[in-house]
Short mmCIF file of C-alpha atoms in Angstrom, two decimals:
data_model
loop_
_atom_site.label_atom_id
_atom_site.label_comp_id
_atom_site.label_asym_id
_atom_site.label_seq_id
_atom_site.Cartn_x
_atom_site.Cartn_y
_atom_site.Cartn_z
CA GLN A 1 160.70 123.71 18.21
CA VAL A 2 157.08 122.92 18.97
CA GLN A 3 156.87 122.00 22.33
CA LEU A 4 153.70 120.45 23.91
CA GLN A 5 152.50 121.34 27.82
CA GLN A 6 149.67 119.25 29.29
CA TRP A 7 147.92 119.28 32.53
CA GLY A 8 144.76 117.32 33.87
CA ALA A 9 143.48 115.77 37.73
CA GLY A 10 145.51 113.07 38.66
CA LEU A 11 143.65 110.98 40.59
CA LEU A 12 139.87 110.18 39.74
CA LYS A 13 136.94 107.86 41.44
CA PRO A 14 135.57 105.61 39.07
CA SER A 15 132.54 106.94 37.09
CA GLU A 16 134.02 110.12 36.76
CA THR A 17 134.95 112.17 33.55
CA LEU A 18 138.51 112.46 33.26
CA SER A 19 139.89 116.06 31.33
CA LEU A 20 142.93 117.23 30.42
CA THR A 21 144.21 119.85 28.32
CA CYS A 22 147.16 120.33 25.99
CA ALA A 23 148.52 122.89 25.58
CA VAL A 24 151.03 124.00 21.75
CA TYR A 25 153.85 126.12 21.60
CA GLY A 26 156.13 126.97 18.64
CA GLY A 27 155.24 125.84 14.99
CA SER A 28 152.09 126.09 13.00
CA PHE A 29 149.29 124.94 15.02
CA SER A 30 146.69 123.86 12.26
CA GLY A 31 149.39 122.00 9.74
CA TYR A 32 148.75 119.14 12.36
CA TYR A 33 146.49 116.92 13.58
CA TRP A 34 147.14 116.80 17.32
CA THR A 35 146.53 113.62 19.13
CA TRP A 36 145.68 112.00 22.45
CA ILE A 37 147.90 108.29 23.74
CA ARG A 38 148.10 106.23 26.58
CA GLN A 39 150.34 103.78 28.48
CA PRO A 40 148.71 101.57 30.74
CA PRO A 41 151.61 100.87 33.51
CA GLY A 42 153.97 98.14 32.16
CA LYS A 43 152.07 98.26 29.02
CA GLY A 44 152.00 99.23 25.35
CA LEU A 45 150.83 102.04 23.67
CA GLU A 46 147.06 103.09 22.52
CA TRP A 47 145.90 105.96 20.61
CA ILE A 48 142.47 107.48 21.90
CA GLY A 49 142.30 109.96 19.25
CA GLU A 50 142.81 113.45 16.94
CA VAL A 51 141.92 116.38 16.71
CA ASN A 52 142.86 119.58 13.25
CA HIS A 53 142.48 122.89 14.16
CA SER A 54 138.65 123.05 11.90
CA GLY A 55 138.12 120.03 15.07
CA SER A 56 137.34 117.49 13.05
CA THR A 57 138.22 114.16 15.09
CA ASN A 58 139.14 111.06 14.75
CA TYR A 59 138.77 108.06 18.15
CA ASN A 60 139.50 104.43 18.19
CA PRO A 61 136.64 103.05 17.56
CA SER A 62 136.63 101.19 21.13
CA LEU A 63 136.57 104.48 22.63
CA LYS A 64 134.60 106.84 20.77
CA SER A 65 131.17 106.86 23.02
CA ARG A 66 133.42 107.75 26.01
CA VAL A 67 135.51 110.20 24.02
CA THR A 68 135.53 113.91 23.32
CA ILE A 69 138.72 116.23 21.59
CA SER A 70 137.95 119.33 20.81
CA VAL A 71 140.33 122.26 20.40
CA ASP A 72 140.61 125.84 21.17
CA THR A 73 142.72 127.58 18.32
CA SER A 74 142.93 131.11 19.82
CA LYS A 75 144.88 129.43 22.83
CA ASN A 76 146.59 126.72 20.83
CA GLN A 77 145.03 124.51 23.13
CA PHE A 78 143.25 120.99 22.69
CA SER A 79 141.57 119.28 25.37
CA LEU A 80 140.35 115.23 26.15
CA LYS A 81 137.37 114.59 27.84
CA LEU A 82 137.07 110.18 28.86
CA SER A 83 133.96 110.07 30.53
CA SER A 84 132.68 107.24 33.17
CA VAL A 85 136.13 106.16 34.00
CA THR A 86 136.73 102.63 35.55
CA ALA A 87 139.98 101.49 36.61
CA THR A 88 141.05 100.13 33.37
CA ASP A 89 141.73 103.87 32.37
CA THR A 90 144.63 104.38 34.62
CA ALA A 91 147.52 105.53 32.59
CA VAL A 92 149.82 107.53 31.37
CA TYR A 93 147.81 109.93 29.23
CA TYR A 94 150.37 112.11 27.15
CA CYS A 95 149.39 114.66 23.90
CA GLY A 96 151.28 114.61 20.43
CA GLY A 97 151.15 115.91 17.20
CA GLY A 98 153.65 116.31 13.97
CA GLY A 99 156.05 114.20 15.88
CA TYR A 100 156.55 115.86 19.25
CA TRP A 101 155.02 114.79 22.62
CA GLY A 102 154.51 116.20 25.75
CA GLN A 103 155.35 114.89 28.89
CA GLY A 104 152.97 112.98 29.80
CA THR A 105 149.81 113.00 32.96
CA LEU A 106 149.68 109.88 35.04
CA VAL A 107 145.70 109.83 35.86
CA THR A 108 144.96 106.76 38.37
CA VAL A 109 141.47 105.57 38.64
CA SER A 110 140.78 104.43 42.08
CA SER A 111 137.85 104.47 44.40
CA GLN B 1 141.16 97.19 17.74
CA ALA B 2 142.67 95.35 15.11
CA GLY B 3 146.65 95.96 15.86
CA LEU B 4 150.23 95.56 14.46
CA THR B 5 152.62 93.18 15.20
CA GLN B 6 155.63 92.80 16.21
CA PRO B 7 158.23 90.95 18.08
CA PRO B 8 158.33 91.29 21.73
CA SER B 9 161.65 91.73 22.12
CA VAL B 10 165.13 91.18 20.20
CA SER B 11 168.54 91.05 21.66
CA LYS B 12 171.54 92.26 19.55
CA GLY B 13 175.31 92.62 20.71
CA LEU B 14 176.88 96.42 20.81
CA ARG B 15 177.79 97.73 17.48
CA GLN B 16 175.24 95.18 15.98
CA THR B 17 172.71 95.76 13.25
CA ALA B 18 168.88 95.65 14.89
CA THR B 19 165.95 95.12 12.37
CA LEU B 20 163.06 95.57 14.42
CA THR B 21 159.62 94.16 12.30
CA CYS B 22 155.89 95.68 11.89
CA THR B 23 154.00 93.29 10.34
CA GLY B 24 150.16 94.53 9.19
CA ASN B 25 147.55 94.37 6.41
CA SER B 26 146.84 95.77 3.52
CA ASN B 27 144.73 98.40 4.97
CA ASN B 28 147.27 100.02 7.43
CA VAL B 29 150.98 99.22 6.73
CA GLY B 30 150.28 98.31 3.20
CA ASP B 31 148.44 101.20 2.40
CA GLN B 32 150.23 104.15 3.65
CA GLY B 33 153.22 102.64 5.84
CA ALA B 34 154.00 102.77 9.42
CA ALA B 35 155.55 104.99 11.70
CA TRP B 36 158.39 104.45 14.23
CA LEU B 37 158.82 105.72 17.48
CA GLN B 38 161.19 104.83 20.40
CA GLN B 39 160.16 105.25 24.13
CA HIS B 40 162.85 104.72 26.97
CA GLN B 41 161.57 103.80 30.46
CA GLY B 42 159.72 106.59 32.05
CA HIS B 43 159.64 108.89 29.30
CA PRO B 44 157.59 109.68 25.89
CA PRO B 45 157.40 108.12 23.00
CA LYS B 46 159.97 109.98 20.24
CA HIS B 47 159.78 109.45 16.74
CA LEU B 48 162.34 107.90 14.62
CA SER B 49 160.49 107.85 11.65
CA TYR B 50 157.53 109.44 9.44
CA ARG B 51 155.18 107.34 7.42
CA ASN B 52 156.90 107.56 4.45
CA ASN B 53 160.32 106.82 6.29
CA ASN B 54 162.01 110.42 6.66
CA ARG B 55 163.18 110.65 9.71
CA PRO B 56 162.54 113.85 11.67
CA SER B 57 165.28 116.59 12.16
CA GLY B 58 168.24 115.65 15.03
CA ILE B 59 167.35 111.33 14.09
CA SER B 60 170.17 109.60 14.19
CA ASP B 61 171.07 107.97 10.35
CA ARG B 62 171.82 104.64 12.07
CA PHE B 63 167.98 104.39 11.90
CA SER B 64 166.36 104.06 8.60
CA ALA B 65 163.14 103.03 8.34
CA SER B 66 161.57 100.87 5.49
CA ARG B 67 158.02 98.86 3.91
CA SER B 68 158.02 95.63 2.17
CA GLY B 69 154.31 94.87 1.49
CA ASN B 70 152.63 94.87 4.52
CA THR B 71 156.06 94.63 6.86
CA ALA B 72 157.24 97.73 7.86
CA SER B 73 161.13 97.54 9.37
CA LEU B 74 163.23 99.50 11.30
CA THR B 75 167.53 99.17 10.98
CA ILE B 76 169.43 100.61 13.42
CA THR B 77 173.16 99.86 12.46
CA GLY B 78 175.87 100.44 15.11
CA LEU B 79 173.95 99.38 18.15
CA GLN B 80 175.00 101.63 21.63
CA PRO B 81 173.74 101.08 25.14
CA GLU B 82 171.82 103.70 24.55
CA ASP B 83 169.19 102.50 22.04
CA GLU B 84 168.23 100.40 24.47
CA ALA B 85 164.52 100.87 24.91
CA ASP B 86 161.09 99.91 23.66
CA TYR B 87 159.88 100.48 20.35
CA TYR B 88 156.41 100.69 19.03
CA CYS B 89 155.20 101.32 15.10
CA SER B 90 151.97 103.10 14.08
CA ALA B 91 150.42 102.74 11.00
CA TRP B 92 146.91 104.73 9.98
CA ASP B 93 144.22 102.50 9.39
CA SER B 94 141.61 102.98 6.88
CA SER B 95 139.50 100.49 7.74
CA LEU B 96 138.36 101.69 10.65
CA SER B 97 139.72 105.63 10.26
CA ALA B 98 141.85 105.23 13.27
CA TRP B 99 145.49 104.58 14.40
CA VAL B 100 146.50 101.53 15.09
CA PHE B 101 149.76 100.57 17.49
CA GLY B 102 152.46 97.81 17.39
CA GLY B 103 152.41 95.62 21.00
CA GLY B 104 156.00 97.00 20.99
CA THR B 105 159.12 95.48 20.95
CA LYS B 106 161.96 95.41 23.37
CA LEU B 107 165.47 96.10 22.27
CA THR B 108 167.88 94.96 24.55
CA VAL B 109 171.72 95.73 23.35
CA LEU B 110 174.31 93.26 25.21
#
């Protein structure tokens, strides 16, 4: 049974960098693409990007200039960085992969 | 980013059958199919089916996914109160090299 545990800062000021990490427990870390999605309050899901165990990435074209997703295979972890955040980046951020999802982290951007 | 099209809401009675639709194009749904996710308020999403229409282990066989052309469908039989949730479809878009989501359908069980 795969479990994902995520963590990171929940309150940011405009122009700061969002940073979240997700640890994967159980299952095969090398078997999937590991994904970040987000959900603004009261809205739908938005795909941010993904990374595989070798570091190959794909990003949402609308966020690509601000997003970096990286992987640390020694710890079975992957991370999200989103630079120059604004209020529109306020959302619950979820990590996932292989059909499994983390618990979500509410990130609020406010001055 | 081009998304997939889902009806905003569907209402059906208890023990009835609901069919939710997800329309894309030949670069996404029509190419490799769509996955379906269920999300209850305040909870993470949960996969109900993968792009190949297979269900993850533990998912009830009341949920079945299919595809015809550029439209994917999720059929839920014997509706139960706990089926009341938001349902999202998602597909890989080969022209964008990105995953795209539908806007979600809120299913109400009357």
